[in-house]
Amino acid sequence: MTTNLLNACVAAGVRGFFYASSACVYPESLQTPGTDVSLAESDVWKNPPPHPQGLYGLEKLASELVLKQFDSRLEVRIARFHNVFGPLGSWYGGREKVPAAFLRKAFAAKIANDAPVKFEVWGDGQQRRSFCFIDDAVEAVLRLVQSDCREPVNVGSDQAVSIQELAHMALAAASVDRASVVFEYMTGRPVGVGSRNSDNTFVREQLGWTPKISLEEGMRVTGEWIQFQIEETVSPMSDAERREYLRVLQTSDVVDLQADAITFAILLPITSRGSNSPGDCLINLRNFARSLFATTSDDIARLGERYAVRIYVAVDDDDAFLWEDDGRSVVIPILRDEGFHDVVTLRCDRPRGHVCALWRDCARRAYKDRCDYYILMGDDVLLLDSGWMRAVHQTFAGLSSTEHVPHGIGCVAFTDTSFPGMPTFPVVHRTHMDIFGGEVIPDCFTNQDGDPFLFQLYRRWGCSRMISPRIHNELGGSGAARYEKVHAAGWTFRPLDDATSTVEAWLCRNAPEVERKLTLDVVIPCYRVNMQYLDAFLALRPSSTCTVMLIIIIDDPRSPNINELMQKYGHRPDVRIRVNPRNLGASASRNRGLQESAAEWVYFLDDDVTPGENLLVEAEKAIRAHPRAAGFVGNAYFPSADSVFTAAVHLAGVTYFWDIADKIEKDVPWGVTANLIARRNVLDGVQFDLRFPKTGGGEDIDYCRKKRAYSVEHGGEAFWTAPGVKVTHPWWNGGKRSYWRFYMWSKGDGGLIRLYPEHTYRDSFPNAAECVLCGGQVIFAGCCIALYDVGPGLRCIRLGVALVASVATANVAHDLYRHLVQHPERARGMKTTVTGLRWVCAIVEGAILRVFSEWGRVVGILERGECDMLLKRFDWFCGRWGEGPKREEMENNRARLALTLGIFALFVVFFRL
């Protein structure tokens, strides 16, 4: 590595090269105990051949010799450091220098207020060393690189002390009474050479450098910094955690370089059941092991951060095919053949198909073995890309940095090519196991949903990520598995919320500054699969305090645009695309979206709306302002009504509730699902009622009323309006004239009359549709009479036709009066360019459209056999505006009926009916 660096420097035209060497290059034979040994630079070659201290010293000396070969091409400077210490250096974990270790123990004892203080010293305390403060070392390096000195120089103190004396200095720096201290000498621990000191004669001559900061002063400054680190660490801890932490700080452990590797525990349940042949599982296992070896060997062999793999195999106790007669598992030779020798086999007594239980067993053992990362894996999986261990570790480090959480908070998932966008086979850190007491997932999981549970859990802190390295699930995934799939019913409610509370409590103790993010899932039932609209949805971005998943439920499995959608967005972990087996309707699609969701809130959008600027940010603002609400109703605006028909739609009252957020502030009775937010993480059992028509009509009102009732009954609030949450809805069919949609909506919403008697009232007067029904009955009666007596029958038919014509005329006349004379101000806020005679035509068509809608409601009532619901009305405001809307509706029906009867009388007189 050093040679590569030197060659690269030469190639790049670098002028100088500084090398940090070590006092370990000096012969061990010179560093005997009993006397101070001052080592001069030339002492490296005494008592040949050279015998530096350990492989570390040999590597440093060899590198110095390599550097000499580049002396003619680079300005090489070499410093041999002798025990440099100071603030910002390692102070725990086994890699710290002895001054930091002693200061840590002293201050931990002081903070713990222990008496007596047991002070641990490795060896007998008579070893002698010199210690150089970091500021002096930096000064020496600066002088060296600016000098002409090409020979190695010592950078260290030439004032040696015994380790015992250094311990006394540490205790003094922490103001610990020496009389209360009991020294524990651990003579079995490594102590290094007996004596070492720096001879600074040469460095003084060459650089004019001498250490200025005394050892006592350096210990004081370093001690203050270490005290601050300890106090900051223990401040959020409970008393029990604090005592244990301080106890651990008063001890030191030998660093095991092998154990020091970052260990990935592969949690691997194996079964021979469910395959075409029992031997298939061994073929799958061998393929898995080969892919594991191929994708980890580079990370394991790489210099720098060290990685290791340990496989925990769980096999059912009664899976006879996988056990030898002597109790050994047949899977071990296969794993060893493929290069894996660190394998732990667990013989498990679990019900068949309980994969999650086997994962839990493996995880408990791996946790006991202090593994770092835990991967919920399967034996039929193939890992496709190398470097995934490094990617996982770096992703967790990135989460810690960007989300400001302790390292290990989070969940990382592979990119699963067999189930795009789904976080299968997740990775969690030992921190997760600490939080949950060694349990990787709750015991409510059988063999499904455990992986998305972990992903959704840490999503609530923005700490779930999907990395680019891929895996492929040979069996299972979105297809069939070798066992009966058993889903954990309701895991997105109580189990997820309980786990969230557990993590939140842990963070409150250990990182109180970390705050949860809001989770919001956008559900879009999609029949059109229009990429123009979907691109706009999928370009939406939330704030940094909210995590959003977009769930698209395609309701036309034959759409030609599905492949394009999958290719563009199927890989995104924040996008979930599901395709219905057939056209099920918007309500069924929304229900499927609810089942896919694990967020606290769900946001319903129509697939043809154009979202407003900062839509998700505005939605989050509304939720945070009223976190106890049942939901929120946004505004769905329409483009300008530039035709007679589109103006008529407004005038008929069809779009009144689409922008209700501009008209009511709180306890809004309901909102259209084109732009509706609802709380999801409550077990209210509320879904969209499929008794309403597939084409819509009433299901949104029913959904909102049920959500509101549950929320209010359980101490929450009703629906609030969110006027800043805006979308634009296009005119249906591009604004082309069609009444069928409104007719079908009314057929559906008529069902609300029986469902909600508390919001229903009886009208004393029939509306237009009921009058038309009467006219139709008269016509039908005339037809029946005509079968026996043509004259009276035809007269009856003419009376029925006259009644229907009178109804139409009266309703048109009444609406002209209302909009032109009685309440012209109500239409002034309408966004339209229709004026003059076209405006009059729009009023006329609006009246016809209203009557057509009312007729749909009557037809729906008749089809459901609810004839007793005739003359009953549903209060669309659900009492929110008192009796006013009811009185106005009844007054309008009274006036229209009177006008109808008057016109009918004129018809009878004029045409002598």
Steps between C-alpha positions, in 0.01 A plus 500: 500500500780741587674423171180571309465833677858595423469410132176695476666805658788485256260465207297796621805721549469520878801674658500372855390190691461485880499158666382432855726227634524369855735439787414134452774484234765488774644162607320333788840388632582860595175562690551296813335579832676658798660810349396780264597416145535808282479389139690701238407485131810296416413235760280329242810318372651398833528132581441384141301365340225758571236369736217757522201455733251262341364496146387859542856617563629284215247655259606850604871425459444334161301803384785731607736297281258518206479877546879527477478356149291802397732751661623629163146558368316628809575721799446227761457587868464233771390548861526218756226574753535403867161469678316811386185583699247779542138608442307359203698177509360153570402474866311169512459179301848355543692714248569792735843584643562439867460870606146504356422159652612610848317831476182322388517265798572782744220727384253210475578413862458863602165539320378166638607617847644158570671427831741339514618556145633187334756619248607249237865502383639257243830352619673589827505873431878515469513523120643835393386720213515856379185678376476793260204739495326540163573874467876439534481214247322722247763770546773243433333379181459855367867571563602170340309549174640851468858386562768339285532199730472177300578264786237354734458699821356415838187692598444434867579605851836419655355503853408143587268401786384167633150381425432520874596867502277562199209340688556740789494794256169382354344471846628846589354646178161356599539619863467146630645453847791261464428359845167365376659314209574130487725411208432173322808385313412271210830330427347262248413777257732624218745767620733558203870569548646560845627854444497755220598864484578738217849636444429846360860603431470466121159668470621796710801539273301471176175675585567693818202323652442404861163410659364796697189359666565300812348158549296627796352786294425270207324257732293783647384630160430152367318408819263795468410394148444135599288608798278698263464199266395274789253748649341568161462127438342414836270802525199338323548160668292349776670448837550130434642560151725772637645280776569215258658729241731661756597158632600388150703817446717410801625187324701429185478202268752340269411583140433183301576600142291215362203591719560861406363429154148618423308174508194435287274229638319314223178373658421200282198272555524186284233244422478202266121520493287653228743430212451256214772291659655529850842523338399823326559692821867393501538612140344833596730524801811438293395763248431742782837431663682553172325832446577600860868417458524679166339816632687520834854390418603844377371675813663245728840523326495878458743712700354748746164426662496128577194283439413143594209265431350257750216277387231393746313203357161408647366155417175347624562223750268263313641571152669158482643557153729775631637309802755217512448208736773637726318831537712701259332709233565419135508872419833564674720312246333690217572837659859398576551380145399847383748673732302565820640358823344736754162328511266449796225238469182524705266206538158660542169362616258732321173440313548439131514810285576732795795666329483810719541287812816350350627849421440596861691195626796579275496867596504424873809282460671755275423773752655291773808469278512880465457512123467846351247459218211256467365397160169317474588269214359197318673195351335553163647848456782598267714804574590663170739788576823521696576778743170472684661468844684826450185657357294396803755632749546826312124544472459467876785746548330735257170471687676588823651806336205631300219415742706570814415169664731263689683258273290190443159665502342397172418223257674433169353280230640354179349570161290189440473430128223246563284745695586854380464774757437259788748510793553123524787344698582807709812578700494641852780592736580378849352827625159368392561186702604711800177696478282188486693285745641261241175452306526578130124502424189453718359151539175594324672431167487149353661505156385825338529874564801491733726672250266790411429537872864586567517731200183684598607525863817696426331693224339694785840657559592523134751221556389237251700463183519267203852446367590433139657151546242252376360170613270258325251279678474172311181407686256717691523874444180612332438145377440160659706376795591154635262544789159646559536875528364628831472876531511674836155655516506861613877529535489855368293603803578390856823302435652782294386770741629305802838453334504869410441588865785271605746661260375844597554429870853372431585808297353724768753356743798478267446771238225733624562746219377250237139556396263271319394582149144509377409205278255554218399259224343632182247254355405546136240265348601505137284386210632736234875440562565837339874561532459876478310503828702223664829673423371806684402292804831318509694826479344624825745545786425524872686708756794360694269428794259278309543169319262416219423183306293512182272199457357464150223245455449431130138406433539417132734200469489531121636853490790530252673754729566263790841394371614857457386584852682198643820576314506864606399464863478134602851506650428789738456392864257788554275380217281192517315396183232234522278372217146377564413168329201672339316829513375517859407866525646796683372400845651150487826651373510749785439217745793311353709812539400515867613138540836581341552805719685504831509877552327702767305692237369411156439752225249413227539665161315442175724382218412796276559795731791740468665550840565851621841636587641358826197275534667259743653781704158663537348167595762456771432851633131421533567171680749651743259783577224254598662163582186362668275553198318218324626644174519800273308617195696690238379703207444355154458781253382481140629689199299796383146404393519625143208305353129495569525141628789558743329810638182293537691241707590770751149645500348156563692487828698189402839659582401685817696274737808476281635826640324478836830581675448863395154504657532317835798503736446211741271202549442489127228237442686316224730543204542352156766233460668700227688676782442342841733422792403254775665359810597139430667360810184446702316171520164645401435238230386773262537433128315612193166319489480291183121509508527836332541497119843428349470831315466687827224680681456519879801291596708810582229640728454164670878463553537848650202465730625167638853632550363807674271298728784274618739790555257710700381201702860422600597852601627622164379776274286510188620585149673833452530684174841557345450785252872508416489140376393564143453293188343581167250252361438501124153514355372149451526377140686818415186704572287311247133476584410185697250454780562134570772552766280723711206264462711209629640702790147582609392138476771424752468789741126436536602204713616741770138574593450159661857475634489833683151566640650759734586713197173432317182705505158459341392758243136597482529557129632275221805611309518512121598136461220381725257714301634341181447161665138597561467605137652172392251309713215694339637418153538132596145497636378656174673231299333233710158666463550538123517124472131489592373848408713709264335835559539527878840336474634757253361782712682358803823474299464862387453607862816312601701656219363841593606443861855405399518803268367719780771369735773579247361845424449586866852395600659696217290805583577475870876470441491799265329695776748383766815572301392818324276667758497342846866409560717622211786561747549127556644454153722806498800313631474239227799481269333525159500693176135414423282813490185641344271261317750217551471557874121461475552179303739377769234561768247306295740209450597514866137450596472203265824353639374541857171326416693222326711451812193494719352241266807281550446521876135391460597213270760382752242505778259298290767249396593442864135451589503799735173659396451627855801725439314707242425856621799463736808711451860464610646812660824542307630729775419242771366770729819705475307807383194436711150497352572752225587260215203277584257794506633633172469161332144453622407855403641448150305176462185671625542785251578262214203282583270803510641621171466151354137477600431845358661418168324164496167674552576730208585196288170335594298814424685605189517157342166392646650189652 
